[in-house]
Amino acid sequence: MSLFQIGGFAFLGALCFWVGRGIRVGRIPRYAAAVWLLLCVIAAVLIADPRLTVLAARALGIGRGADLVFYSAILGSLFGSFLFYVRIRRIENKLTGIVRELAIREALPPSREQQ
Amino acid sequence: MPATPFNARPAGRFSRLCDRYAHQIPTSIHFLLNLLSRMHLSPPTASADDVFVIVPVFNEASVLGEVLRALLEAYPNVVVVDDCSHDDSGAIAASSGATVLRHIYNLGQGASLQTGIDYALRSDAQYIVTFDGDGQHRVEDIERLLQPLRAGTADVALGSRFLESTSNIPAQRRILLRAAVLFSRATSRLDVSDAHNGLRAFTHHAASRIHITMDRMAHASQLLDQIGSAGLRFTEVAVTVRYTDYSLMKGQKNSQAAVILRDYLIGRLVK
């Protein structure tokens, strides 16, 4: 086994442990955990036998296995960025709601001397 | 909170009664009562007490006092939404006799308008008017906006600076606003002549059907979208927009048009 494979398996093992702990304490939804574990399995298989990337790349019409990994990483990052953006927008909307509710509850009535 | 007038619309109180005793009323009767409460059974009265004027403000201390003085002479229910101003806008508004709502965090004009609208709805306002705090709008135009609403011919009245040639709009701004109109017509399918005019009037019913989620300047286009999708009857009324050195310096820069477009497109994509 190469040094990269050892390091890769160790990293994936730690990730799986973190995901498992997240499920146990209820911090990570089950569907998200399933996606992460699936990605870990795929990554582990490809690290164990890198030749599989070549087969997959050729099946998809891409020249090299490394290119397939690279393109997949870019697309995955874009998708992940979009999900984060959606989440940030939703958090901003909730923040707006909180600030609004505070403003309404603490409304200053018209000053009596002007009425 | 200002007292509601004696001849307040029964629809507002009726709806609250329905909500309070809903659990005691069979579902079908509750539905019928709610439907009746929204049929605007009592004719609107031509009174300034039934109008809430919402003024979103951010760092307008130099002109705000004058704007509020003119408004309060005509309308007793002026609500200033201070969007976390760094100057004395909040203090000036408080001492002027207006109701002041203050955002503890700067959110944007769209958010400020919705805060004011929510407050007015909770206060049972019959008509809600949005009015800029930078002195560009004239108080006398408010009644022109309210006329079709009081007559029951429209749910929303939108001010337009292009219906009459009474605004001294800089040429570059005019071109951009025309482009905004074309864009708004394409997205909202409403035939408007001025898509970004801050002077608007809503009935209580119309305001309750609208909810601005685009916090900054893209809210203007979102409002048109919501008016269209809610099937609200709207009309345009000629109003005057005064361009002064202060308002041009303070207001939106032409270069912000691209940012507004970006915010609008993303806001439509992400709800």
Short mmCIF file of C-alpha atoms in Angstrom, two decimals:
data_model
loop_
_atom_site.label_atom_id
_atom_site.label_comp_id
_atom_site.label_asym_id
_atom_site.label_seq_id
_atom_site.Cartn_x
_atom_site.Cartn_y
_atom_site.Cartn_z
CA MET A 1 0.00 0.00 0.00
CA SER A 2 1.36 3.45 -0.90
CA LEU A 3 1.73 6.35 1.51
CA PHE A 4 -1.11 8.19 -0.23
CA GLN A 5 -3.42 5.20 0.19
CA ILE A 6 -2.58 4.93 3.89
CA GLY A 7 -3.19 8.64 4.41
CA GLY A 8 -6.34 8.53 2.30
CA PHE A 9 -7.85 5.60 4.20
CA ALA A 10 -7.00 7.25 7.50
CA PHE A 11 -8.68 10.49 6.44
CA LEU A 12 -11.77 8.66 5.20
CA GLY A 13 -11.89 6.60 8.37
CA ALA A 14 -11.83 9.76 10.47
CA LEU A 15 -14.55 11.28 8.30
CA CYS A 16 -16.78 8.22 8.72
CA PHE A 17 -16.21 8.31 12.47
CA TRP A 18 -17.18 12.00 12.55
CA VAL A 19 -20.31 11.34 10.50
CA GLY A 20 -21.27 8.41 12.73
CA ARG A 21 -20.87 10.54 15.84
CA GLY A 22 -22.91 13.27 14.20
CA ILE A 23 -25.78 10.85 13.60
CA ARG A 24 -25.64 9.57 17.19
CA VAL A 25 -25.93 13.07 18.69
CA GLY A 26 -28.49 14.13 16.10
CA ARG A 27 -26.32 16.84 14.59
CA ILE A 28 -26.33 15.41 11.06
CA PRO A 29 -29.56 14.37 9.31
CA ARG A 30 -29.64 10.78 8.14
CA TYR A 31 -29.93 11.67 4.47
CA ALA A 32 -26.85 13.93 4.68
CA ALA A 33 -24.96 11.20 6.52
CA ALA A 34 -25.90 8.71 3.80
CA VAL A 35 -24.52 11.04 1.13
CA TRP A 36 -21.26 11.56 3.04
CA LEU A 37 -20.81 7.83 3.65
CA LEU A 38 -21.50 7.05 0.00
CA LEU A 39 -18.85 9.58 -1.02
CA CYS A 40 -16.43 8.00 1.45
CA VAL A 41 -17.06 4.56 0.01
CA ILE A 42 -16.54 5.80 -3.56
CA ALA A 43 -13.36 7.61 -2.55
CA ALA A 44 -12.07 4.52 -0.71
CA VAL A 45 -12.68 2.30 -3.73
CA LEU A 46 -10.91 4.72 -6.05
CA ILE A 47 -7.98 5.12 -3.66
CA ALA A 48 -7.69 1.33 -3.32
CA ASP A 49 -7.65 0.83 -7.11
CA PRO A 50 -6.87 4.03 -9.02
CA ARG A 51 -7.18 2.18 -12.33
CA LEU A 52 -10.94 2.29 -11.84
CA THR A 53 -10.85 6.04 -12.47
CA VAL A 54 -9.43 5.35 -15.93
CA LEU A 55 -12.25 2.92 -16.71
CA ALA A 56 -14.85 5.37 -15.46
CA ALA A 57 -13.30 8.26 -17.38
CA ARG A 58 -13.27 6.34 -20.62
CA ALA A 59 -16.88 5.29 -20.11
CA LEU A 60 -17.79 8.97 -19.74
CA GLY A 61 -15.73 10.08 -22.72
CA ILE A 62 -13.03 11.81 -20.67
CA GLY A 63 -9.41 11.15 -21.49
CA ARG A 64 -7.76 10.55 -18.14
CA GLY A 65 -8.86 9.32 -14.75
CA ALA A 66 -7.23 12.32 -13.09
CA ASP A 67 -9.30 14.64 -15.26
CA LEU A 68 -12.47 12.82 -14.16
CA VAL A 69 -11.54 13.31 -10.52
CA PHE A 70 -10.73 16.96 -11.16
CA TYR A 71 -13.97 17.69 -13.03
CA SER A 72 -15.98 15.84 -10.39
CA ALA A 73 -14.32 17.89 -7.65
CA ILE A 74 -15.16 21.15 -9.45
CA LEU A 75 -18.78 20.20 -10.00
CA GLY A 76 -19.08 18.97 -6.44
CA SER A 77 -17.61 22.24 -5.14
CA LEU A 78 -20.00 24.30 -7.25
CA PHE A 79 -22.95 22.33 -5.99
CA GLY A 80 -21.72 22.57 -2.43
CA SER A 81 -21.25 26.33 -2.80
CA PHE A 82 -24.79 26.67 -4.08
CA LEU A 83 -26.16 24.70 -1.12
CA PHE A 84 -24.20 26.89 1.28
CA TYR A 85 -25.48 30.02 -0.43
CA VAL A 86 -29.06 28.83 -0.11
CA ARG A 87 -28.49 28.13 3.55
CA ILE A 88 -26.94 31.54 4.13
CA ARG A 89 -29.88 33.23 2.42
CA ARG A 90 -32.30 31.36 4.62
CA ILE A 91 -30.36 32.34 7.71
CA GLU A 92 -30.40 35.96 6.54
CA ASN A 93 -34.16 35.76 6.12
CA LYS A 94 -34.51 34.46 9.65
CA LEU A 95 -32.26 37.23 10.92
CA THR A 96 -34.43 39.78 9.14
CA GLY A 97 -37.48 38.29 10.80
CA ILE A 98 -35.89 38.55 14.24
CA VAL A 99 -34.75 42.15 13.75
CA ARG A 100 -38.19 43.05 12.42
CA GLU A 101 -40.02 41.51 15.32
CA LEU A 102 -37.76 43.30 17.79
CA ALA A 103 -38.35 46.62 16.03
CA ILE A 104 -42.11 46.18 16.13
CA ARG A 105 -42.22 45.07 19.74
CA GLU A 106 -40.06 47.98 20.85
CA ALA A 107 -41.82 50.58 18.73
CA LEU A 108 -41.54 54.07 20.16
CA PRO A 109 -44.97 55.71 20.21
CA PRO A 110 -45.32 59.32 19.05
CA SER A 111 -43.93 61.75 21.61
CA ARG A 112 -46.79 63.31 23.57
CA GLU A 113 -45.55 66.91 23.20
CA GLN A 114 -46.05 66.65 19.45
CA GLN A 115 -49.59 65.19 19.61
CA MET B 1 -49.60 52.76 19.27
CA PRO B 2 -52.17 55.18 17.73
CA ALA B 3 -55.77 54.46 18.65
CA THR B 4 -57.84 53.00 15.87
CA PRO B 5 -60.67 55.29 14.72
CA PHE B 6 -64.18 54.70 16.03
CA ASN B 7 -65.35 53.78 12.55
CA ALA B 8 -62.62 51.16 12.11
CA ARG B 9 -63.30 48.55 9.47
CA PRO B 10 -65.27 45.71 11.10
CA ALA B 11 -63.37 43.30 8.87
CA GLY B 12 -60.20 43.62 11.00
CA ARG B 13 -61.92 42.96 14.34
CA PHE B 14 -64.14 40.35 12.76
CA SER B 15 -61.12 38.42 11.57
CA ARG B 16 -59.59 38.54 15.04
CA LEU B 17 -62.81 37.27 16.59
CA CYS B 18 -62.83 34.43 14.08
CA ASP B 19 -59.28 33.53 14.98
CA ARG B 20 -59.93 33.68 18.73
CA TYR B 21 -63.04 31.51 18.72
CA ALA B 22 -62.14 29.33 15.74
CA HIS B 23 -61.91 26.22 17.86
CA GLN B 24 -65.54 26.65 18.92
CA ILE B 25 -66.92 27.19 15.42
CA PRO B 26 -67.47 24.36 12.93
CA THR B 27 -64.97 24.51 10.07
CA SER B 28 -67.48 25.39 7.36
CA ILE B 29 -69.00 28.26 9.34
CA HIS B 30 -65.54 29.56 10.24
CA PHE B 31 -64.61 29.56 6.57
CA LEU B 32 -67.78 31.51 5.72
CA LEU B 33 -67.17 34.05 8.47
CA ASN B 34 -63.60 34.61 7.31
CA LEU B 35 -64.80 35.05 3.75
CA LEU B 36 -67.35 37.65 4.83
CA SER B 37 -64.75 39.47 6.89
CA ARG B 38 -62.67 39.98 3.76
CA MET B 39 -65.47 41.34 1.60
CA HIS B 40 -64.95 44.93 2.74
CA LEU B 41 -68.56 45.35 3.80
CA SER B 42 -68.23 48.85 5.19
CA PRO B 43 -67.45 51.70 2.81
CA PRO B 44 -64.10 53.41 3.47
CA THR B 45 -64.24 56.79 5.07
CA ALA B 46 -62.23 59.70 3.70
CA SER B 47 -60.19 60.21 6.85
CA ALA B 48 -56.49 60.71 7.38
CA ASP B 49 -56.73 58.58 10.53
CA ASP B 50 -57.14 55.42 8.51
CA VAL B 51 -53.89 55.98 6.64
CA PHE B 52 -50.49 54.81 7.86
CA VAL B 53 -47.52 56.38 6.11
CA ILE B 54 -44.38 54.26 6.24
CA VAL B 55 -41.09 56.13 5.92
CA PRO B 56 -37.98 53.94 5.69
CA VAL B 57 -34.96 55.91 6.81
CA PHE B 58 -31.21 55.45 6.76
CA ASN B 59 -29.00 58.42 7.64
CA GLU B 60 -31.44 61.12 6.56
CA ALA B 61 -30.90 63.49 9.49
CA SER B 62 -30.38 66.55 7.30
CA VAL B 63 -33.81 66.44 5.65
CA LEU B 64 -35.88 64.10 7.80
CA GLY B 65 -37.24 66.74 10.16
CA GLU B 66 -38.74 68.73 7.32
CA VAL B 67 -40.16 65.63 5.62
CA LEU B 68 -41.85 64.43 8.80
CA ARG B 69 -43.18 67.88 9.67
CA ALA B 70 -44.95 68.06 6.32
CA LEU B 71 -46.28 64.52 6.64
CA LEU B 72 -47.55 64.89 10.20
CA GLU B 73 -49.47 68.03 9.28
CA ALA B 74 -51.60 65.90 6.97
CA TYR B 75 -51.45 62.38 8.43
CA PRO B 76 -51.31 61.54 12.13
CA ASN B 77 -50.09 57.98 11.67
CA VAL B 78 -46.57 58.28 10.36
CA VAL B 79 -44.30 55.31 11.02
CA VAL B 80 -40.58 55.83 10.61
CA VAL B 81 -38.49 52.69 10.24
CA ASP B 82 -34.95 53.59 11.20
CA ASP B 83 -32.68 51.08 9.50
CA CYS B 84 -29.89 51.38 12.05
CA SER B 85 -28.88 54.90 11.06
CA HIS B 86 -25.51 56.18 12.26
CA ASP B 87 -26.71 59.78 12.55
CA ASP B 88 -29.56 61.41 14.49
CA SER B 89 -32.33 60.21 12.19
CA GLY B 90 -33.91 58.10 14.92
CA ALA B 91 -33.86 60.90 17.48
CA ILE B 92 -35.26 63.39 14.98
CA ALA B 93 -38.05 61.01 14.09
CA ALA B 94 -38.85 60.34 17.74
CA SER B 95 -39.04 64.04 18.59
CA SER B 96 -41.15 64.84 15.53
CA GLY B 97 -44.23 62.97 16.71
CA ALA B 98 -43.93 59.92 14.48
CA THR B 99 -43.94 56.33 15.65
CA VAL B 100 -40.40 54.98 15.37
CA LEU B 101 -39.36 51.41 14.74
CA ARG B 102 -35.65 50.77 14.86
CA HIS B 103 -33.72 47.94 13.26
CA ILE B 104 -30.80 46.96 15.47
CA TYR B 105 -28.99 45.83 12.35
CA ASN B 106 -28.98 47.47 8.92
CA LEU B 107 -31.13 45.35 6.63
CA GLY B 108 -32.02 47.53 3.64
CA GLN B 109 -34.94 49.53 2.31
CA GLY B 110 -36.98 46.50 1.30
CA ALA B 111 -36.77 45.05 4.80
CA SER B 112 -37.61 48.43 6.33
CA LEU B 113 -40.72 48.75 4.20
CA GLN B 114 -41.92 45.29 5.19
CA THR B 115 -41.31 46.08 8.86
CA GLY B 116 -43.42 49.20 8.54
CA ILE B 117 -46.12 47.35 6.62
CA ASP B 118 -46.26 44.60 9.22
CA TYR B 119 -46.61 47.19 11.96
CA ALA B 120 -49.37 49.00 10.08
CA LEU B 121 -51.23 45.76 9.46
CA ARG B 122 -51.05 44.87 13.15
CA SER B 123 -52.38 48.36 13.90
CA ASP B 124 -55.38 47.73 11.62
CA ALA B 125 -54.45 50.39 9.10
CA GLN B 126 -57.01 50.62 6.31
CA TYR B 127 -54.53 52.15 3.88
CA ILE B 128 -50.77 51.91 3.89
CA VAL B 129 -48.58 54.37 2.02
CA THR B 130 -44.83 54.08 1.50
CA PHE B 131 -42.99 57.38 1.30
CA ASP B 132 -39.28 58.06 0.91
CA GLY B 133 -37.50 59.91 3.68
CA ASP B 134 -35.10 61.86 1.48
CA GLY B 135 -37.51 64.62 0.48
CA GLN B 136 -38.07 63.45 -3.07
CA HIS B 137 -41.80 62.91 -2.65
CA ARG B 138 -44.58 65.43 -2.09
CA VAL B 139 -47.13 64.96 0.65
CA GLU B 140 -49.94 66.18 -1.58
CA ASP B 141 -49.38 63.24 -3.93
CA ILE B 142 -50.46 60.82 -1.19
CA GLU B 143 -54.12 61.77 -1.48
CA ARG B 144 -53.94 61.32 -5.25
CA LEU B 145 -52.73 57.78 -4.66
CA LEU B 146 -55.48 57.10 -2.13
CA GLN B 147 -58.32 58.25 -4.36
CA PRO B 148 -58.64 55.06 -6.44
CA LEU B 149 -58.23 52.95 -3.31
CA ARG B 150 -60.96 54.80 -1.46
CA ALA B 151 -63.17 54.56 -4.54
CA GLY B 152 -62.62 50.81 -4.54
CA THR B 153 -61.33 50.73 -8.11
CA ALA B 154 -57.86 49.50 -7.18
CA ASP B 155 -56.05 47.60 -4.42
CA VAL B 156 -52.66 49.17 -5.10
CA ALA B 157 -51.77 52.61 -6.41
CA LEU B 158 -48.25 53.07 -7.76
CA GLY B 159 -46.71 56.47 -8.19
CA SER B 160 -45.19 57.22 -11.58
CA ARG B 161 -42.90 60.10 -12.40
CA PHE B 162 -43.30 59.49 -16.11
CA LEU B 163 -47.04 60.01 -16.51
CA GLU B 164 -46.55 63.77 -16.35
CA SER B 165 -43.43 65.77 -17.17
CA THR B 166 -43.01 67.27 -13.72
CA SER B 167 -39.81 65.59 -12.58
CA ASN B 168 -36.33 66.94 -13.25
CA ILE B 169 -34.77 63.55 -13.83
CA PRO B 170 -31.17 63.46 -14.94
CA ALA B 171 -30.87 61.91 -18.40
CA GLN B 172 -28.75 58.97 -17.29
CA ARG B 173 -31.16 58.10 -14.52
CA ARG B 174 -34.07 58.32 -16.91
CA ILE B 175 -32.45 55.82 -19.27
CA LEU B 176 -31.79 53.38 -16.44
CA LEU B 177 -35.31 53.69 -15.10
CA ARG B 178 -36.74 53.06 -18.53
CA ALA B 179 -34.63 49.92 -18.75
CA ALA B 180 -35.93 48.87 -15.34
CA VAL B 181 -39.48 49.36 -16.58
CA LEU B 182 -38.87 47.11 -19.59
CA PHE B 183 -37.35 44.48 -17.33
CA SER B 184 -40.22 44.67 -14.83
CA ARG B 185 -42.80 44.39 -17.58
CA ALA B 186 -41.11 41.22 -18.79
CA THR B 187 -40.84 39.60 -15.35
CA SER B 188 -44.02 40.73 -13.62
CA ARG B 189 -46.11 41.14 -16.79
CA LEU B 190 -47.50 44.37 -15.36
CA ASP B 191 -47.77 47.32 -17.68
CA VAL B 192 -46.12 49.94 -15.50
CA SER B 193 -44.38 53.13 -16.51
CA ASP B 194 -42.27 53.55 -13.37
CA ALA B 195 -40.95 50.39 -11.72
CA HIS B 196 -38.83 51.96 -8.98
CA ASN B 197 -40.95 54.66 -7.43
CA GLY B 198 -41.04 54.58 -3.64
CA LEU B 199 -44.42 56.31 -3.42
CA ARG B 200 -47.08 53.60 -3.28
CA ALA B 201 -50.39 53.00 -1.55
CA PHE B 202 -52.02 49.72 -0.58
CA THR B 203 -55.30 48.73 0.92
CA HIS B 204 -55.11 46.58 4.05
CA HIS B 205 -56.09 43.56 2.01
CA ALA B 206 -53.45 44.18 -0.64
CA ALA B 207 -50.71 44.79 1.92
CA SER B 208 -51.55 41.53 3.66
CA ARG B 209 -51.07 39.67 0.39
CA ILE B 210 -47.57 41.04 -0.10
CA HIS B 211 -44.42 39.99 1.69
CA ILE B 212 -41.12 41.54 0.70
CA THR B 213 -38.22 39.14 1.17
CA MET B 214 -35.61 40.98 -0.88
CA ASP B 215 -34.17 43.22 1.79
CA ARG B 216 -32.33 45.73 -0.33
CA MET B 217 -33.23 47.64 -3.50
CA ALA B 218 -34.44 44.67 -5.54
CA HIS B 219 -37.65 44.79 -3.46
CA ALA B 220 -39.21 47.18 -5.98
CA SER B 221 -39.22 44.53 -8.68
CA GLN B 222 -40.33 41.88 -6.23
CA LEU B 223 -43.30 44.03 -5.23
CA LEU B 224 -44.45 44.19 -8.82
CA ASP B 225 -44.07 40.42 -9.14
CA GLN B 226 -46.20 39.88 -6.06
CA ILE B 227 -48.85 42.35 -7.16
CA GLY B 228 -49.11 40.45 -10.41
CA SER B 229 -49.08 36.96 -8.94
CA ALA B 230 -51.61 37.87 -6.22
CA GLY B 231 -53.98 39.21 -8.87
CA LEU B 232 -54.25 42.58 -7.12
CA ARG B 233 -55.86 45.44 -9.01
CA PHE B 234 -53.37 48.23 -9.48
CA THR B 235 -53.33 51.65 -11.01
CA GLU B 236 -50.65 54.21 -11.68
CA VAL B 237 -50.92 57.78 -10.52
CA ALA B 238 -48.83 60.68 -11.73
CA VAL B 239 -46.58 61.96 -8.96
CA THR B 240 -43.70 64.37 -8.79
CA VAL B 241 -40.23 63.22 -7.80
CA ARG B 242 -37.92 66.07 -6.87
CA TYR B 243 -34.27 65.54 -7.68
CA THR B 244 -32.07 67.68 -5.52
CA ASP B 245 -28.32 67.62 -5.07
CA TYR B 246 -28.89 65.91 -1.74
CA SER B 247 -31.16 63.20 -3.10
CA LEU B 248 -28.87 62.50 -6.04
CA MET B 249 -25.89 62.28 -3.74
CA LYS B 250 -27.71 60.14 -1.20
CA GLY B 251 -29.77 57.94 -3.49
CA GLN B 252 -28.92 54.93 -5.56
CA LYS B 253 -25.97 55.31 -7.85
CA ASN B 254 -26.50 54.32 -11.46
CA SER B 255 -23.74 51.78 -11.08
CA GLN B 256 -25.83 49.93 -8.50
CA ALA B 257 -28.28 48.83 -11.18
CA ALA B 258 -26.23 45.70 -11.85
CA VAL B 259 -26.21 44.85 -8.14
CA ILE B 260 -29.97 45.29 -7.94
CA LEU B 261 -30.42 43.03 -10.96
CA ARG B 262 -28.17 40.40 -9.42
CA ASP B 263 -30.02 40.53 -6.08
CA TYR B 264 -33.36 40.26 -7.85
CA LEU B 265 -32.39 37.25 -9.97
CA ILE B 266 -30.82 35.42 -7.05
CA GLY B 267 -33.76 36.33 -4.83
CA ARG B 268 -36.13 34.73 -7.29
CA LEU B 269 -34.02 31.61 -7.38
CA VAL B 270 -33.56 31.23 -3.65
CA LYS B 271 -36.61 31.72 -1.46
#
